[in-house]
Short mmCIF file of C-alpha atoms and ligand atoms in Angstrom, two decimals:
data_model
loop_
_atom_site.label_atom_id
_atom_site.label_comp_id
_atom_site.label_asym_id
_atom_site.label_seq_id
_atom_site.Cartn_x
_atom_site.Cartn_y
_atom_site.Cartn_z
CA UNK A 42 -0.88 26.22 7.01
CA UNK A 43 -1.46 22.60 8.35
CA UNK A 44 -1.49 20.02 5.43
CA UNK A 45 -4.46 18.08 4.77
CA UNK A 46 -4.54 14.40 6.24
CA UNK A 47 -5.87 13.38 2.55
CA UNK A 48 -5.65 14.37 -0.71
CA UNK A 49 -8.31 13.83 -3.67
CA UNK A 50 -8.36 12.93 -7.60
CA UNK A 51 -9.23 16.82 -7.82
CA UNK A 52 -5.84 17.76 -6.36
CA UNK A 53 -4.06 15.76 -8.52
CA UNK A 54 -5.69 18.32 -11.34
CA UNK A 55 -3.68 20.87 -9.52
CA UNK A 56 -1.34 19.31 -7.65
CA UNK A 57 1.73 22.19 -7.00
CA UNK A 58 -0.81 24.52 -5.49
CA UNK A 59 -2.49 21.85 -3.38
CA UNK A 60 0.60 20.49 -1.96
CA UNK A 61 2.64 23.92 -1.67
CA UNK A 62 2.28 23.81 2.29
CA UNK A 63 4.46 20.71 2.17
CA UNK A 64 7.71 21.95 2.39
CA UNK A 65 8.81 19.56 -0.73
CA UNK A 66 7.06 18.19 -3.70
CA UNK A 67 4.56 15.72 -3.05
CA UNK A 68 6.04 12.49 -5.54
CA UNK A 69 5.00 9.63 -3.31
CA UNK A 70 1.39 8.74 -2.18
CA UNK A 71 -0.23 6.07 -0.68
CA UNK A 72 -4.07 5.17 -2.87
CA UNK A 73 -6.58 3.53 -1.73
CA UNK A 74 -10.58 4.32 -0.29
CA UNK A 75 -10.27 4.73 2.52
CA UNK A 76 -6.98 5.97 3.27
CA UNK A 77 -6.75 7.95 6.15
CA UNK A 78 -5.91 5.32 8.89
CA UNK A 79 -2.77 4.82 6.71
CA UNK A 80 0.30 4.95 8.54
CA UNK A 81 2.48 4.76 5.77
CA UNK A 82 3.87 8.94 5.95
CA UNK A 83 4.44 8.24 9.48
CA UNK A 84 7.52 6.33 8.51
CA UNK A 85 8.10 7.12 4.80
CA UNK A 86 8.49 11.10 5.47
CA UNK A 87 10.82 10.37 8.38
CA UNK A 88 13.17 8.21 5.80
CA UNK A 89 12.91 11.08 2.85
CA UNK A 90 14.61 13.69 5.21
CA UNK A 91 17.01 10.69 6.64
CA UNK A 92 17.95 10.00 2.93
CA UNK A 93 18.32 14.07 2.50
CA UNK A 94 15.61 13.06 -0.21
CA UNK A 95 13.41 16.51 -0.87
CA UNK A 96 10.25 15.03 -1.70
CA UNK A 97 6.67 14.18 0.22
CA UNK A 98 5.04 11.31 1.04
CA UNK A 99 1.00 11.38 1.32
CA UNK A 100 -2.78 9.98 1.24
CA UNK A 101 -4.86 10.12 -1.61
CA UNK A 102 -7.75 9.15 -1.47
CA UNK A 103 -9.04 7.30 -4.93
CA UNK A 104 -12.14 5.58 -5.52
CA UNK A 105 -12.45 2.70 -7.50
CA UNK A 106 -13.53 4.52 -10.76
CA UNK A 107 -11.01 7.27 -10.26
CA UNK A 108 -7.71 4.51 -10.22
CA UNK A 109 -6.90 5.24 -13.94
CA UNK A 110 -7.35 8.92 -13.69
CA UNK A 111 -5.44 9.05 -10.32
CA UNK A 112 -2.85 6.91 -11.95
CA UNK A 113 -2.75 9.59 -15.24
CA UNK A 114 -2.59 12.24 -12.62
CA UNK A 115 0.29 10.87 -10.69
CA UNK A 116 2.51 10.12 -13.56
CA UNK A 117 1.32 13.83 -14.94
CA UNK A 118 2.76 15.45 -11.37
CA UNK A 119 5.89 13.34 -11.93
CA UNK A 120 5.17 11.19 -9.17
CA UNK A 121 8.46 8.31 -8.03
CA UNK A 122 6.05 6.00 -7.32
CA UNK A 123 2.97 4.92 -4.97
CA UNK A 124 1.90 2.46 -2.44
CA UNK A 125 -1.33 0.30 -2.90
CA UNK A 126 -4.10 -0.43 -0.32
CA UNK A 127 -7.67 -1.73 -0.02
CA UNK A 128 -9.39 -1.94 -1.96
CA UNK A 129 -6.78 -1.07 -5.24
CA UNK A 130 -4.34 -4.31 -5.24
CA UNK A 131 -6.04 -6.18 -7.62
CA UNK A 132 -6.96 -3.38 -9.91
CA UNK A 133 -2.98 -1.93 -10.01
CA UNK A 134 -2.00 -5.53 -10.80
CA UNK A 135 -3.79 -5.41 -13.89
CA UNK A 136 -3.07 -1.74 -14.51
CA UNK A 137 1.09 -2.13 -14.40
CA UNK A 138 3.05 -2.16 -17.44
CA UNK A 139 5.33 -5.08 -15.97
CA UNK A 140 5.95 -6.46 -12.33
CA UNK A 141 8.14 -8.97 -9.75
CA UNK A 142 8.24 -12.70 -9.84
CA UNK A 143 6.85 -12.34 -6.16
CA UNK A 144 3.69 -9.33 -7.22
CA UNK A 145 2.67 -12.05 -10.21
CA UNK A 146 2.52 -15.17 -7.64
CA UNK A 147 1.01 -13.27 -4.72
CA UNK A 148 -1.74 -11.73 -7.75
CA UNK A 149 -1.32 -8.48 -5.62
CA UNK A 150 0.80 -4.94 -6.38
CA UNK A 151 1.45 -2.95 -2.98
CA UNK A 152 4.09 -0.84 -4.61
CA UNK A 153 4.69 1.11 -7.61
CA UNK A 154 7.72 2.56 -9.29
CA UNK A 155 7.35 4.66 -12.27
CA UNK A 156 9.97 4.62 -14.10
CA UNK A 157 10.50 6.57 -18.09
CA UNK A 158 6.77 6.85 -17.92
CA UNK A 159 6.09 2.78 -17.26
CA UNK A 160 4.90 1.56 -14.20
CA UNK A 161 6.52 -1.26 -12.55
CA UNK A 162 4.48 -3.64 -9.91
CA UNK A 163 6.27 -5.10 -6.88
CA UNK A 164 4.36 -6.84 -3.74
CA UNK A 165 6.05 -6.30 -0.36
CA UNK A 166 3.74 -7.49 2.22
CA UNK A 167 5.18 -10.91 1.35
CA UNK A 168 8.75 -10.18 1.63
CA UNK A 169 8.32 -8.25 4.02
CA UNK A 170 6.33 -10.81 6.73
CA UNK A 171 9.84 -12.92 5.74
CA UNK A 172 12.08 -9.71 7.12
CA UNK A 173 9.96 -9.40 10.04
CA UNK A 174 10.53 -13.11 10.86
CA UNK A 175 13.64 -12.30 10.97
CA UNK A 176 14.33 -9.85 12.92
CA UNK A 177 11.67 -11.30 15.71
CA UNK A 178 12.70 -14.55 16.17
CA UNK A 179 16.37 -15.22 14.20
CA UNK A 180 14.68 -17.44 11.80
CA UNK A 181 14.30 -17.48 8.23
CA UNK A 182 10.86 -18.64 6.66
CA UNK A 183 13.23 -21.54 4.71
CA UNK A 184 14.01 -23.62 8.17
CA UNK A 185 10.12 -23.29 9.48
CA UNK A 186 7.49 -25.10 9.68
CA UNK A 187 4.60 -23.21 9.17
CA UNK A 188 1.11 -22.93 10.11
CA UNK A 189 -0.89 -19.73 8.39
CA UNK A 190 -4.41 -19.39 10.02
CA UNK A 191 -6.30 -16.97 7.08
CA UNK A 192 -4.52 -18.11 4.34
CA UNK A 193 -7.81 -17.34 1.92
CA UNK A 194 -7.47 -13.73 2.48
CA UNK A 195 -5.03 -11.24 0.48
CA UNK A 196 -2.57 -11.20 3.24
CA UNK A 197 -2.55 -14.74 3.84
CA UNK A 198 -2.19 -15.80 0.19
CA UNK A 199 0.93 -13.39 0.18
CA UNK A 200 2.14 -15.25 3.33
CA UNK A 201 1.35 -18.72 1.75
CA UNK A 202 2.99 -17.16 -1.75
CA UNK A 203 6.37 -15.56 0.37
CA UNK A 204 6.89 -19.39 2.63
CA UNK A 205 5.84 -21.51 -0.42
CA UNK A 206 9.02 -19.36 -2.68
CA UNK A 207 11.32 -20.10 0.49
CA UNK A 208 10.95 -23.50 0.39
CA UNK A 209 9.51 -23.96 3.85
CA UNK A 210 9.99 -26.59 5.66
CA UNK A 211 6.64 -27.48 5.83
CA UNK A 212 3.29 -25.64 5.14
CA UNK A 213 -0.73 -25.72 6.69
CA UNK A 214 -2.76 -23.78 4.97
CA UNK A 215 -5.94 -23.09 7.22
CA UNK A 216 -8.79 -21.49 6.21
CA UNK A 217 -12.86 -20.46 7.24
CA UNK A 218 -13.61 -21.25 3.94
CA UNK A 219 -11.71 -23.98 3.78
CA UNK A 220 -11.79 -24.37 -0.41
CA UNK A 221 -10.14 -21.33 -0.76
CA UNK A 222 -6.78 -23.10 1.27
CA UNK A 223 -7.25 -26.53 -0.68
CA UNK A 224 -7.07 -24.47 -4.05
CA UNK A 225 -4.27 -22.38 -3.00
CA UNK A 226 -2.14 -25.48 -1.53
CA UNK A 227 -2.88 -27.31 -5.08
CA UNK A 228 -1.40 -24.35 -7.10
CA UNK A 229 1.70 -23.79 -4.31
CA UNK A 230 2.93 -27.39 -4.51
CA UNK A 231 4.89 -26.93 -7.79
CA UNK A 232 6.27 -24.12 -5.90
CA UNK A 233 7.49 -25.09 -2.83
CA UNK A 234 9.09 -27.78 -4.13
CA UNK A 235 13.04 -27.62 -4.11
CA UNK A 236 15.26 -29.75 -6.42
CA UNK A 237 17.96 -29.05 -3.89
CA UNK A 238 16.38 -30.74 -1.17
CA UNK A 239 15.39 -34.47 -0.20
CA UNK A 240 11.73 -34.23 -0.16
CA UNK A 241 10.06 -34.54 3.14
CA UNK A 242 6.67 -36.93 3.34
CA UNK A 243 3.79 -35.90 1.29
CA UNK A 244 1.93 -33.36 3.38
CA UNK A 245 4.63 -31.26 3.54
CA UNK A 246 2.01 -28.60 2.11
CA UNK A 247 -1.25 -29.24 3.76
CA UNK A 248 -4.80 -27.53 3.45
CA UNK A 249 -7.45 -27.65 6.50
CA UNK A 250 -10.68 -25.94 7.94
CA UNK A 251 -10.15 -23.63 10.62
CA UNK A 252 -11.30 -26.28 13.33
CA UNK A 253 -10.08 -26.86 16.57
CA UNK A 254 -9.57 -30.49 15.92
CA UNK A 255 -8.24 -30.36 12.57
CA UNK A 256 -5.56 -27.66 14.03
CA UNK A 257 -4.69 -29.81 17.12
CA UNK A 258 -3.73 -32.59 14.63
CA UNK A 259 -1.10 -30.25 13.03
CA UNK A 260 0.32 -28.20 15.90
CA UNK A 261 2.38 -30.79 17.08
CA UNK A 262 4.54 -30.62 13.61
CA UNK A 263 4.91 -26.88 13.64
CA UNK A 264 6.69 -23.93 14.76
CA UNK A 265 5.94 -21.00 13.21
CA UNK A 266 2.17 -19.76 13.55
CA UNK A 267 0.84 -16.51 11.08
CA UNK A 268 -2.62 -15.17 11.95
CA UNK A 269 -3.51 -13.73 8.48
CA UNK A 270 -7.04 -13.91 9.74
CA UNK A 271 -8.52 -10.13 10.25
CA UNK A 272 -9.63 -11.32 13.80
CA UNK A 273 -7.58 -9.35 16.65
CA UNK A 274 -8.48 -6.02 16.17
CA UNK A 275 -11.27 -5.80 17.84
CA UNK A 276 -11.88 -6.66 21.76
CA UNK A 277 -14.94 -8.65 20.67
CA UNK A 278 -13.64 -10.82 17.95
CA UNK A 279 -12.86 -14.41 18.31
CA UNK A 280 -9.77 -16.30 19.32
CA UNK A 281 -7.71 -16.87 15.85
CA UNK A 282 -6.98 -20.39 18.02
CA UNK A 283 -8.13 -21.89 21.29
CA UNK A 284 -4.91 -20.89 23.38
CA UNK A 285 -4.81 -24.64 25.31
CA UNK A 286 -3.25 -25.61 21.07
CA UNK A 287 -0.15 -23.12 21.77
CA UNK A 288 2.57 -24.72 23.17
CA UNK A 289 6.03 -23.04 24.60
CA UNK A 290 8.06 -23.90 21.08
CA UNK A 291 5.80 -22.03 19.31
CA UNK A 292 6.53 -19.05 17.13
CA UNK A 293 3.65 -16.81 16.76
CA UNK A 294 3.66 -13.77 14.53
CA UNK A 295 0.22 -11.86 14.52
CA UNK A 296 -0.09 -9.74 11.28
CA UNK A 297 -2.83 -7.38 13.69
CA UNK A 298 -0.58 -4.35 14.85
CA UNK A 299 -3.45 -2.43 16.57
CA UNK A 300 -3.51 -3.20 19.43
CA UNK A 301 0.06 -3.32 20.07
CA UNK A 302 -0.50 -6.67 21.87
CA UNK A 303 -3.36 -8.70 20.57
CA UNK A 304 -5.14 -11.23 22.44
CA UNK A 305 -3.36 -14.21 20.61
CA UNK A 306 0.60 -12.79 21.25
CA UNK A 307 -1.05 -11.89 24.84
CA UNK A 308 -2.07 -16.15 25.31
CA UNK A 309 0.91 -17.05 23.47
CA UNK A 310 3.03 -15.42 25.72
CA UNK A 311 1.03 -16.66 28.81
CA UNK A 312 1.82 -20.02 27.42
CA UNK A 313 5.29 -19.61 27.24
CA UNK A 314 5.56 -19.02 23.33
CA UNK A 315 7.49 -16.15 21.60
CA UNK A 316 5.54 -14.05 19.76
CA UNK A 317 5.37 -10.56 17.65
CA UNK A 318 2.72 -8.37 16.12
CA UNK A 319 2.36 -7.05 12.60
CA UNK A 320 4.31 -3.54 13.35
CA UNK A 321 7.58 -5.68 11.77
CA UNK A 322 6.02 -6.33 8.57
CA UNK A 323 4.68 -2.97 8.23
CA UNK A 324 7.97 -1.74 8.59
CA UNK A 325 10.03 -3.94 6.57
CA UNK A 326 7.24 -3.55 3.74
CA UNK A 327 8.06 0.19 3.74
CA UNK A 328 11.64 -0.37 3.71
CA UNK A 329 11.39 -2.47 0.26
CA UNK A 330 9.44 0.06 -1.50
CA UNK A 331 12.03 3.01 -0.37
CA UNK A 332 14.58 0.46 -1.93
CA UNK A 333 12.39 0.02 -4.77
CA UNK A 334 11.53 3.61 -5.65
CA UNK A 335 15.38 4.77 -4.77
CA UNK A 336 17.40 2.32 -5.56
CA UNK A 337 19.51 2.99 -1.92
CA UNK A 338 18.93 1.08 1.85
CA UNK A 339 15.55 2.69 3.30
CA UNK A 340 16.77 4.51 6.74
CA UNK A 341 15.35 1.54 8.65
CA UNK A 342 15.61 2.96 12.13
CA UNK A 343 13.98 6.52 10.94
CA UNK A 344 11.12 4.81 9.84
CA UNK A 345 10.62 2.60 12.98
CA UNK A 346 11.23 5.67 14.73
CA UNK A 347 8.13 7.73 13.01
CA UNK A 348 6.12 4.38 13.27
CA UNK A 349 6.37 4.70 17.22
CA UNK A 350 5.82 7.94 17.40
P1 NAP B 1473 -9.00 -10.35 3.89
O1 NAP B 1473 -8.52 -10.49 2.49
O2 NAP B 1473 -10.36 -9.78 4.13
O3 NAP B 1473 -8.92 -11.81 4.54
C1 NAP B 1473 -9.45 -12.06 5.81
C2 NAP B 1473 -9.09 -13.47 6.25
O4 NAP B 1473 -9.59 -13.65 7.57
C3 NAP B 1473 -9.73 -14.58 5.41
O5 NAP B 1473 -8.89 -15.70 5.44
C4 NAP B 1473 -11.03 -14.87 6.17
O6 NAP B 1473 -11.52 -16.17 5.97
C5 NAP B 1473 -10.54 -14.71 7.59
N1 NAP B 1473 -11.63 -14.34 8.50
C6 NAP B 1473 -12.30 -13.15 8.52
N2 NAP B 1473 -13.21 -13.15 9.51
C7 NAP B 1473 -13.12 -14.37 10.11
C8 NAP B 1473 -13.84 -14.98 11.18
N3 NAP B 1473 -14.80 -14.33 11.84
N4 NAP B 1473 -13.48 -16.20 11.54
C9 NAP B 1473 -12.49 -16.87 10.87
N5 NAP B 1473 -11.80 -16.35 9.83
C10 NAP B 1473 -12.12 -15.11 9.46
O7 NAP B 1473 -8.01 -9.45 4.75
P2 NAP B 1473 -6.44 -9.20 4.50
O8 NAP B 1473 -6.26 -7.99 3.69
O9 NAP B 1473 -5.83 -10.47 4.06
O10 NAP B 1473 -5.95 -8.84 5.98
C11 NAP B 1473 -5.92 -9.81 7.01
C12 NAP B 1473 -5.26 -9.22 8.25
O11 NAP B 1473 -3.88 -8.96 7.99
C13 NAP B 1473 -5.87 -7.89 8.72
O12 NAP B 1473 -5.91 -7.89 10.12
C14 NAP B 1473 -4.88 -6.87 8.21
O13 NAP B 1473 -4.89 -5.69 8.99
C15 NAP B 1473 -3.57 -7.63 8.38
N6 NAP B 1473 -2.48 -7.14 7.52
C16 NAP B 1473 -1.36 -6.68 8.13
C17 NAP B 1473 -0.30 -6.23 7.37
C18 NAP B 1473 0.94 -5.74 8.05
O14 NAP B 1473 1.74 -5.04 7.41
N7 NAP B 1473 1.14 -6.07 9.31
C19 NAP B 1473 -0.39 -6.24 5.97
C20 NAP B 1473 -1.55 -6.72 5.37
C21 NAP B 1473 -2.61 -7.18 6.16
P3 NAP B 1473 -12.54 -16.51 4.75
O15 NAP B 1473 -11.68 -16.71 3.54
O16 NAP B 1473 -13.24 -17.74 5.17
O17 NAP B 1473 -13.47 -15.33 4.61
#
């Protein structure tokens, strides 16, 4: 018997019969409506059987109104722990019974452990972008300047949250709606500041409108440009940034990992910039939860491998 690509809230009622075709308990699940595009089995059932772990990793699909039920259900089943997508982060980060330094700043839970009953929030989107930055260009967020185009969105925020924690070098916030980058600059600035460090100039944390001019006057100063922006998926969309702004000693990391090469690493290569697509901070999210919910290194390389595959 094939297993279902998604669960429901009326599995959960009966969730050893629904999930007997699995080949191990079901304990791990990613939630959210909808769910089904996840990719998150792809490379957490890869690192269960790496880790000789005999549990299951799958979708279940909650709505809204279900979350506290679901969440009952889960801890009923004896679930390890969950992963959080749209349109649940906000919702779990009220819901948890304590959380991370980083899930309280970013205002968003992406991972759950439940542990003696309680659960326990962590966000690793944000810590995970900083892995992924990494490993794509041997650079940590700390020696960067740093541009983050969408930095009013959830991912963005996370982005501004992770950079801001690191003590960036320096930080431009740019945003569509452009109040949503001035507020989060003005509540970042305590934040990024380091005791340890001799202070740069003043707009060493910067917010601006996603304009052409407004970005020109920054590129100059930086190296290390985020689309958080959810342009790039789609043929049609918009260029995050004109291309004539990139220049060869840019960094570009594109948080879009479908397609595999957006239009913006596509121009930044063409202008002779390195550049990387979101796949890395999929992955390296992943890998934190497995460390989260097992308290052991994730099997990196199995889950890249059942990402690519
Ligand atoms: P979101 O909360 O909806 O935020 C969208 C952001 O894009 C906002 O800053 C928004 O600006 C901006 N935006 C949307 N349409 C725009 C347009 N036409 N022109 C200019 N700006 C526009 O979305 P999200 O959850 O943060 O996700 C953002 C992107 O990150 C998505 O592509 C998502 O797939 C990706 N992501 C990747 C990973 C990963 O692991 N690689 C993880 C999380 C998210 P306004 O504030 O003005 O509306």
């Amino acid at each position: 018997m094939s297993e279902p690509e998604v669960y429901t809230l009326a599995d959960l009622g009966n969730w050893k019969e629904a999930t007997r075709s699995l080949g191990f308990p079901a304990r791990l699940a990613v939630i959210g409506d909808p769910v089904a595009h996840s990719r998150s089995p792809q490379m957490h059932n890869p690192a269960l059987r790496a880790a000789g772990i005999e549990a299951s990793y799958v979708r279940l699909h909650l709505r809204p109104e279900e979350l506290a039920e679901g969440i009952a259900g889960m801890k009923e089943a004896g679930f390890v722990g969950f992963n959080v997508t749209i349109p649940h982060k906000s919702a779990v980060f009220e819901a948890v019974d304590d959380m991370s330094e980083t899930a309280r700043r970013v205002g968003a839970v992406n991972t759950v452990a439940i542990e003696g009953g309680s659960l326990i929030g962590h966000n690793t989107d944000a810590p995970g972008l900083r892995r992924a930055v990494r490993e794509a260009f041997s650079m940590d967020l700390r020696d960067l300047r740093i541009m983050i185009v969408g930095a009013g969105g959830g991912a963005g925020r996370g982005a501004a949250v992770q950079c801001a924690m690191d003590h960036c070098e320096r930080l431009v916030l740019v945003n569509r709606t452009v109040e949503k980058a001035r507020e989060l600059a003005a509540e970042l600035r305590e934040v990024i500041h380091d005791p340890d460090r001799l202070e740069g100039p003043a707009d060493r944390l910067v917010a601006i409108p996603w304009e052409e001019r407004a970005m020109e006057r920054e590129l100059g100063q930086i190296d290390l440009i985020i689309n958080a922006t959810s342009l790039g998926m789609k043929r049609t969309d918009q260029e995050v940034l004109p291309r004539r702004l990139i220049q060869p000693h840019h960094l570009v990391y594109d948080m879009v990992y479908a397609p595999a090469r957006t239009r913006l690493m596509a121009e930044a290569e063409e202008e002779g910039a390195k550049a990387a697509n979101g796949l890395g901070m999929l992955l390296w999210q992943g890998a934190l939860a497995f460390e989260f919910w097992f308290n052991q290194p994730a099997p990196v390389e199995a889950m890249r491998a059942g990402l690519a595959g």
